[in-house]
Each structure stands twice: as C-alpha cells, then as structure tokens.
Coordinates of C-alpha atoms in Angstrom, one line a residue:
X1 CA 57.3 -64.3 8.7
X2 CA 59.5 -62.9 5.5
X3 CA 56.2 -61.1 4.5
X4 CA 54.9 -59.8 7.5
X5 CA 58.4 -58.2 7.7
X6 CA 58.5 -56.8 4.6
X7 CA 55.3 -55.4 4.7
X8 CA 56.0 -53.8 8.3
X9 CA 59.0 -52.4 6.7
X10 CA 57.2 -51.2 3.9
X11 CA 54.7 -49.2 6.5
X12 CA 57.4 -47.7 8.5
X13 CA 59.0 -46.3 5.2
X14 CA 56.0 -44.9 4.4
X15 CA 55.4 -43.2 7.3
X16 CA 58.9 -41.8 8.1
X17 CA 58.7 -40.3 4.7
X18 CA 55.4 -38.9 4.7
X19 CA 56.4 -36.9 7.8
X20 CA 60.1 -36.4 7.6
X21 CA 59.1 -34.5 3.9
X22 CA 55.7 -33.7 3.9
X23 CA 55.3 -32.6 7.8
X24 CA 58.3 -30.0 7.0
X25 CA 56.4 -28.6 3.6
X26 CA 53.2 -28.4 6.4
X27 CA 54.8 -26.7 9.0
X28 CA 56.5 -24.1 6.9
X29 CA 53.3 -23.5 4.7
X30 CA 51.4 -23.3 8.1
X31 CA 53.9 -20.7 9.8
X32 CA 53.7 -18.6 6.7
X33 CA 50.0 -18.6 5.9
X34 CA 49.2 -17.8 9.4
X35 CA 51.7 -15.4 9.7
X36 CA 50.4 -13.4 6.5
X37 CA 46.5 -13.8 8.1
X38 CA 47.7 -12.0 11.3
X39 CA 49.0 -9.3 9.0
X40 CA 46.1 -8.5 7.1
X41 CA 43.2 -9.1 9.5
X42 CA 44.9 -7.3 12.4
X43 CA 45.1 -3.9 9.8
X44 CA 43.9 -0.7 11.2
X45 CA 40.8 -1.3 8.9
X46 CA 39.5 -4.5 9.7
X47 CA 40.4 -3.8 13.7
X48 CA 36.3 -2.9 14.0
X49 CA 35.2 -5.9 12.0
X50 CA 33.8 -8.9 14.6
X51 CA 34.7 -11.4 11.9
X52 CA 38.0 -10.7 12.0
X53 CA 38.7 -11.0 15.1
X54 CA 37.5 -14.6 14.7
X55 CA 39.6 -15.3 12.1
X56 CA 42.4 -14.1 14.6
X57 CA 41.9 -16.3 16.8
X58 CA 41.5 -19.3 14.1
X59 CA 45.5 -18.3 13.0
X60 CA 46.6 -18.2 16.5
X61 CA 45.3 -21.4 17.4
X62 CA 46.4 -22.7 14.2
X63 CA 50.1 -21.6 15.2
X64 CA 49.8 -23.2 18.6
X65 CA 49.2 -26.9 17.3
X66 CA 51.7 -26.4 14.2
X67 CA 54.5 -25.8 17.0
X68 CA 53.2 -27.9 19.7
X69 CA 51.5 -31.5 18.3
X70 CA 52.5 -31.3 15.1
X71 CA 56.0 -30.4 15.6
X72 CA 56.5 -33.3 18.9
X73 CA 54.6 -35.9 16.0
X74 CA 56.7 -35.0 13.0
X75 CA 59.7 -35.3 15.0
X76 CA 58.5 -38.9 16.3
X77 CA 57.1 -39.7 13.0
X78 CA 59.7 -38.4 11.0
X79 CA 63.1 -38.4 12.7
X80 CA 62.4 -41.1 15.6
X81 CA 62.5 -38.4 18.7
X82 CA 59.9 -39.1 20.8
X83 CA 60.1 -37.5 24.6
X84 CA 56.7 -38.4 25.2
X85 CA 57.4 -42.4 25.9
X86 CA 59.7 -41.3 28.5
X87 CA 57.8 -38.4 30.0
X88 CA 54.8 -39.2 31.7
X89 CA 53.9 -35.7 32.0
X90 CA 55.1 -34.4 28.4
X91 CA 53.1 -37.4 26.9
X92 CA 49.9 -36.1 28.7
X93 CA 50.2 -32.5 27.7
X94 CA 50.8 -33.9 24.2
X95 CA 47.5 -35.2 23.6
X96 CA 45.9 -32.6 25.4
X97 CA 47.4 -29.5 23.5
X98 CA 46.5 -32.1 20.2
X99 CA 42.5 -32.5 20.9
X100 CA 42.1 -29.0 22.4
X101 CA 43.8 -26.8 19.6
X102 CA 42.1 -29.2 17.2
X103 CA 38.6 -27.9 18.5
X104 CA 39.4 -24.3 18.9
X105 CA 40.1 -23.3 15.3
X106 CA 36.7 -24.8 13.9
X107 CA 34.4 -23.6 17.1
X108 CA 35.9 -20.3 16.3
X109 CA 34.7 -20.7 12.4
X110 CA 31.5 -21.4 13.7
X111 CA 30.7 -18.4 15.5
X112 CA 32.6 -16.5 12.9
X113 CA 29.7 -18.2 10.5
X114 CA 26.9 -16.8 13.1
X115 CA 28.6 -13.1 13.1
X116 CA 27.7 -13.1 9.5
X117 CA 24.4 -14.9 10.0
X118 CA 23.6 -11.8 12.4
X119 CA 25.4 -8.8 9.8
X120 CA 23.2 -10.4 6.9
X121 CA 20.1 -10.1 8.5
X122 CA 17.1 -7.9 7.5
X123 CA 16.5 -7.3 11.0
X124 CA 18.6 -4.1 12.0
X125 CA 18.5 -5.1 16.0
X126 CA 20.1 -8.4 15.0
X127 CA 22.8 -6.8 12.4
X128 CA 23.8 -4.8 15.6
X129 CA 24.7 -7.9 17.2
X130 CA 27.3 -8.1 14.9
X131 CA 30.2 -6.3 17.3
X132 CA 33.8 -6.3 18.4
X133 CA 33.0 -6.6 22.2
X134 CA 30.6 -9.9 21.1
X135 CA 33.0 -11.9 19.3
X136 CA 35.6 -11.1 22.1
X137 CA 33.6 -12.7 24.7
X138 CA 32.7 -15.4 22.9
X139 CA 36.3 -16.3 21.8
X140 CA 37.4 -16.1 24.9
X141 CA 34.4 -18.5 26.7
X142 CA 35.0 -20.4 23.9
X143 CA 39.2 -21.0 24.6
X144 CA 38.0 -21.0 28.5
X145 CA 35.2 -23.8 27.8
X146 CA 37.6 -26.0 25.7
X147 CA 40.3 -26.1 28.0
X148 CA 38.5 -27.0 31.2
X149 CA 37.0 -29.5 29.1
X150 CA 40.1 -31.4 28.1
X151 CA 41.5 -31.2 31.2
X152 CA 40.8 -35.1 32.1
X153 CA 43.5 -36.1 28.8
X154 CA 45.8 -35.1 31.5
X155 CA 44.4 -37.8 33.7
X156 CA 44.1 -40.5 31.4
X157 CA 46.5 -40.3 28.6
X158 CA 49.3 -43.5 29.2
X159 CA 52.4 -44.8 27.8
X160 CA 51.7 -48.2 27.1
X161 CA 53.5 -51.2 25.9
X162 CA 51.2 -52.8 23.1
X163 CA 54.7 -54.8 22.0
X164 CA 57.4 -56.1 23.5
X165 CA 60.1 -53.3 23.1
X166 CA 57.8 -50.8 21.6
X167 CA 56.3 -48.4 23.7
X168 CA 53.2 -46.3 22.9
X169 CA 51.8 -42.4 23.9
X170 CA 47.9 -42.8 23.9
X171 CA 44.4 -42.7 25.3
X172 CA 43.7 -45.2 28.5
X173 CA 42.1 -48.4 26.8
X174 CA 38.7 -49.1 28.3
X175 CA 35.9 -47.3 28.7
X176 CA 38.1 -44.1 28.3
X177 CA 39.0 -45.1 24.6
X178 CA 35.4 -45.7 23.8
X179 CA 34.2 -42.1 25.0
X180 CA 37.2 -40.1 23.1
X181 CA 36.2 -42.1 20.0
X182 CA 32.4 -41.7 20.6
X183 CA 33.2 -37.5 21.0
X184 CA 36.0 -37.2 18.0
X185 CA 33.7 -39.0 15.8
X186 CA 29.9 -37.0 17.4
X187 CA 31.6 -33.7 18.2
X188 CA 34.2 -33.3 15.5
X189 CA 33.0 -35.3 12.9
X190 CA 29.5 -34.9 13.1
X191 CA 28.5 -31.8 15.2
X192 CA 30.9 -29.2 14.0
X193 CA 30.7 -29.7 10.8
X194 CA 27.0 -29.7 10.8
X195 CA 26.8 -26.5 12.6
X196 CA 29.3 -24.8 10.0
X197 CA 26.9 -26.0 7.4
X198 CA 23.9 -24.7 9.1
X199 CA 25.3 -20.9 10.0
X200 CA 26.7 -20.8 6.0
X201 CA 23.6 -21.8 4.3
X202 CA 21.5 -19.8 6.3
X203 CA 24.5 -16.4 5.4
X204 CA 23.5 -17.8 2.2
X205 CA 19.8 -17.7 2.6
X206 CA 20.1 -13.9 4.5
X207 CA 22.1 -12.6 1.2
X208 CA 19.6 -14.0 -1.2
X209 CA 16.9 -12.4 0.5
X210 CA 18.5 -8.8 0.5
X211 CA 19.4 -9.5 -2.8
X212 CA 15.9 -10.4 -3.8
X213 CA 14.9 -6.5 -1.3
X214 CA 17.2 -4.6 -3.9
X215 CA 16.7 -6.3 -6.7
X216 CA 12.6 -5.2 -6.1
X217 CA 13.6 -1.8 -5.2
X218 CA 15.2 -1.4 -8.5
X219 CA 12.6 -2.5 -10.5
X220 CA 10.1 -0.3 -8.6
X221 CA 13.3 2.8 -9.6
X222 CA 12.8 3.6 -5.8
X223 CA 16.7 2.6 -5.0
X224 CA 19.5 5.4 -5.5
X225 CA 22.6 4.4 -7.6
X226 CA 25.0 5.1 -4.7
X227 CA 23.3 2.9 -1.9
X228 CA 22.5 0.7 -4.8
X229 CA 25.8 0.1 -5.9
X230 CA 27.0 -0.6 -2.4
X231 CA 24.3 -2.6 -1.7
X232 CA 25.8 -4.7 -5.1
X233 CA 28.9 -4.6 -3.9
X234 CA 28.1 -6.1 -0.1
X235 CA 26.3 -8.7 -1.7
X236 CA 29.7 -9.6 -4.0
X237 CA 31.8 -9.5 -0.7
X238 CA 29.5 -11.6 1.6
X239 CA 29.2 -14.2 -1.5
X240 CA 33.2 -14.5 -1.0
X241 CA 33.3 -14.6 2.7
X242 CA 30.3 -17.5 2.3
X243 CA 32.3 -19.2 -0.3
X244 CA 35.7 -19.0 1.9
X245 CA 33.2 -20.4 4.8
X246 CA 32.3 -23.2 2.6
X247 CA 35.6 -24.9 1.3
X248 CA 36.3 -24.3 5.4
X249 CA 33.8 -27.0 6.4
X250 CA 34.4 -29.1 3.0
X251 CA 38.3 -29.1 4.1
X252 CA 37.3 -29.6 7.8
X253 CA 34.8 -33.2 6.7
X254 CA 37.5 -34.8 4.6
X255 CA 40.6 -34.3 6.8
X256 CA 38.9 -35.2 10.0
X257 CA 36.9 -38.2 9.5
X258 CA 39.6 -40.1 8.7
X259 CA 40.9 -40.1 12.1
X260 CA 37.3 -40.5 13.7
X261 CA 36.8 -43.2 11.7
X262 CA 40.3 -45.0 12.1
X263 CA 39.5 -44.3 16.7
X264 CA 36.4 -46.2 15.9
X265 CA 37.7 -48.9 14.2
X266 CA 40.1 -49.4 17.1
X267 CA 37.8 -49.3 19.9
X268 CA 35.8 -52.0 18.3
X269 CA 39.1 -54.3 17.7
X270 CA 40.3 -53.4 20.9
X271 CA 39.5 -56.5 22.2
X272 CA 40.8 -59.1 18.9
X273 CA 43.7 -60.9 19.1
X274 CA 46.1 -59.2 17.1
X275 CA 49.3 -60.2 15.5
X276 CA 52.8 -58.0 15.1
X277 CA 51.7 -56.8 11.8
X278 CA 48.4 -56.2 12.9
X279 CA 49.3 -54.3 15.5
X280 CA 51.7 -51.8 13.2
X281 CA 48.9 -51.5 10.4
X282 CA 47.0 -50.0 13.0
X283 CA 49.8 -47.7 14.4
X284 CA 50.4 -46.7 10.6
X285 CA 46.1 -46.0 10.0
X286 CA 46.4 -43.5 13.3
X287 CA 49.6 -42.1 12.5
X288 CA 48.3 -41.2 8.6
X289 CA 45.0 -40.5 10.0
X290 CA 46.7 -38.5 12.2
X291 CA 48.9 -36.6 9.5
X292 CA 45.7 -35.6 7.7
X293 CA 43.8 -33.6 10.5
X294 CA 46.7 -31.6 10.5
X295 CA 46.5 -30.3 7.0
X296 CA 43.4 -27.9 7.6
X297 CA 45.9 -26.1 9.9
X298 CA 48.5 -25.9 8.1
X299 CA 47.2 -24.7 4.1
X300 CA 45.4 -21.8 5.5
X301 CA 44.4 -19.7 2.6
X302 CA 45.6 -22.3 0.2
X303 CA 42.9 -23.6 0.5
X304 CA 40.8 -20.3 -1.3
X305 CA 43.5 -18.8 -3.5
X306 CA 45.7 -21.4 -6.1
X307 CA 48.2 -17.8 -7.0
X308 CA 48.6 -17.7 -2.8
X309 CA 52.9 -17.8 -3.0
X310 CA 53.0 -16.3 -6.5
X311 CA 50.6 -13.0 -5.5
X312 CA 50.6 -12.7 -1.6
X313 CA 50.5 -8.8 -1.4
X314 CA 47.6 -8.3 -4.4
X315 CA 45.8 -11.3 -1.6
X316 CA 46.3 -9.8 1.5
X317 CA 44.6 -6.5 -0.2
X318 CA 41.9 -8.7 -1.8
X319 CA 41.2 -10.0 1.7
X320 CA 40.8 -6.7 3.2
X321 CA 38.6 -5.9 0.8
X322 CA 36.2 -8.4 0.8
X323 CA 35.7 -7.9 4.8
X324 CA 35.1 -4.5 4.4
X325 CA 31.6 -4.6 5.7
X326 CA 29.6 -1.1 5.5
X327 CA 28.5 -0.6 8.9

C-alpha cells in the first residue's frame, strides 16, 4: 500500500510539474511564434501568395487551442483548476475545441503541400491553380467540414467517476471510446500524416524535374542568364518551403502518436480490472500523451530556425523571401 502511494505520488509530481513549468514555457513560445507568423505572412507582399494564406490559417488555429485546451489543461494539470468536472457543458466544449483545433492546423498544411504540388508543376494550366481565391475556399470548407464533424463530442463527452472522490472530463466509455480511438489513431496518426508525406515528396519530385528542364536547357546554352538565374533561385526557395514541409509532418508523427497509441491502449483495458494505481498510471500516460500533441502548436518556427529568439527580424525577412514565388 506504502508503494503504491509513493509511486502515485511520484506521478502526480510529475505531472503538476511538467505543466505548471513546462505548459507556461509552451504557451508563451506559442503566443509569440504565432504572433510573429501573422506578421510576416500577412505583409503586403506575400498577401497574393495561396500558400500563405494557408499558413494563416495554421497560426490562427494554432492560437485558438493554445488559449482554449491548452490553457483549461495546464490549469488542471498544473495548478489543480478544473471547471470542466463541474460544468457539464464547459467539459463538452473542452474536448470538442481540443480534437477540432487539433485537426485544423495539419488539414490546412496539407492543402498548403498541394498548392505547391500545383505551383511546381510543368503543366502551366495546373500552376494556375495555384490562387488566392482557391486556397480561401478551401480553408474555409475545410474549418466548415471539421466543425460539423465534431459536433457529436458535444453529445458524448461525460464527467465520470472512475474513483471514489475523483471525478473525470472524458469520452463516453463504450462503443463511443472505441471509434474516437479507432479515428485519432486512422485519421490523425495514420491518414494525415501520410497525405503530408505524399503532397511533399511529390513538390519534391515536381522541383527535381524543372530542375532537370533547366539544367538541359543550359547545356544546350538555349537558357538566358536572367530567367536562368531566377529559375536557380525558385528552385533554392521551393527546396526550403519542402524542407519546412518536411520537419512539419516529422514534428506532427512523433508528437501525435503518443496519444493515439496511449487511446488505444485504453480502449483495449477498458474492460480489466484495474487497481488505484492502475487507474492513475493511466491518467498520468493520457495526461503526458496529452502534453505532447500540444507541442507542434506551440514551437512554431522553432521547429525550422535554432537562432529563432536570438535573430527574429533577419527571420521574418528570410521567410518572406523564401515565399516569394515568381508568378
């Protein structure tokens, strides 16, 4: 019994100080990366360019579940205020706000991967796919398709007594458990990622092949130095913007199967007998789990640039640079 308490005490400590200290470093890193992304891809010069509107949107969305879920968990978590085991209706709109915003950000990566699929085509009907009025219909069929479709967390999201005494915010056990984990684990861990990967290797593939066109027309001394240069110089950009792509789905895998896999586990132990520090090593594998799909949200550029604090202007210019697309 001495054990089992310790080690419970031991988890809880754990946990308090991984989000009491680590969920305020995330926040604040998150506000100020996506603040600074705002700045530089809503610039009079990139106002034209499809992709970044995308990327707009991403920082939005990004902003929405730093100051709604991540903020109502850290505060749990962290500091022990949870208004979601006493609200019914604020537990609900928890969860949903969590799962929705959580799906935005990457679907809107994806179809920022396909806009530069379409611009890095050889095909010049399909590069003038590539436009402003495109990606805003898609982004916002895409925010209108999400958010229909997690309407039903606000049906079946309970507060739930697993203990005596301790009260729980989470998805309906049953059947209901087994489909949210099925979808995190198909959609977000398998589908989304796997879709980023495609569009980016095929950017790739595109690039390579214009690069292959120019490098032929330059041996043949048919190519001018000014379009030649440029030509050089699109290919250097769209290498970045693939590479930025890139560590986004390689960031997106890591800290998001962890919580696929720890639902999983869950809906097949659902039915075990579990003990009392069972039952809290399992609150503690969601609640880190948890933790750790926030982080793609929250490191932003981070994530591309290791001189991000020390050299944000010379970034923010090297940004607009690199999605300077000639038309």
């Amino acid at each position: 019994m001495s054990s089992d308490a310790d080690f419970i005490a031991l988890l809880t400590r754990i946990q308090t100080d991984l989000y009491k200290i680590g969920g305020l470093i995330l926040m604040c890193l998150g506000t100020i990366s996506s603040i600074i992304s705002l700045m530089v891809f809503t610039k009079k010069n990139l106002r034209k360019n499809p992709c970044a509107f995308y990327y707009i949107a991403v920082n939005i969305g990004n902003l929405f579940i730093i100051y709604t879920s991540f903020l109502s968990t850290t505060m749990q978590q962290g500091f022990n205020i949870d208004p979601s085991i006493y609200n019914l209706s604020f537990c609900r709109l928890r969860f949903y706000t969590i799962l929705l915003f959580d799906v935005l950000s990457p679907t809107y990566l994806i179809f920022a991967s396909i806009d530069r699929v379409l611009l890095t085509s050889q095909n010049a009907l399909t590069r003038q796919r590539s436009t402003p009025r495109l990606a805003s219909i898609c982004i916002l069929s895409i925010t209108l398709f999400w958010s229909i479709g997690h309407t039903h967390l606000l049906l079946y999201t309970k507060i739930m007594q697993p203990l005596p005494n301790y009260f729980v915010c989470y998805f309906q056990y049953g059947i209901y458990l087994t489909i949210i984990s099925y979808y995190l684990v198909i959609i977000k861990g398998i589908c989304i990622p796997l879709c980023m990967l495609i569009f980016g290797l095929w950017t790739v593939q595109n690039v390579r092949n214009v690069g292959r066109i120019t490098l032929a027309l330059n041996n043949l001394s048919i190519a001018v130095a000014v379009p030649t240069g440029n030509l050089r110089s699109t290919h250097s950009k769209d290498r970045q913007l693939i590479r930025i792509l890139l560590i986004d789905i390689s960031v997106y895998v890591i800290f998001s199967l962890m919580l696929s896999s720890v639902l999983m586990y869950e809906q097949i132990t659902q039915y075990q007998a579990k003990n009392r520090a069972q039952t809290y090593l399992a609150s503690f594998l969601i609640s880190i789990s948890t933790f750790s799909a926030y982080i793609p949200s929250c490191i932003g550029y981070l994530k591309y640039y290791r001189s991000y604090i020390i050299a944000g202007l010379a970034i923010q210019c090297c940004l607009v640079s690199l999605l300077e697309f000639p038309e």
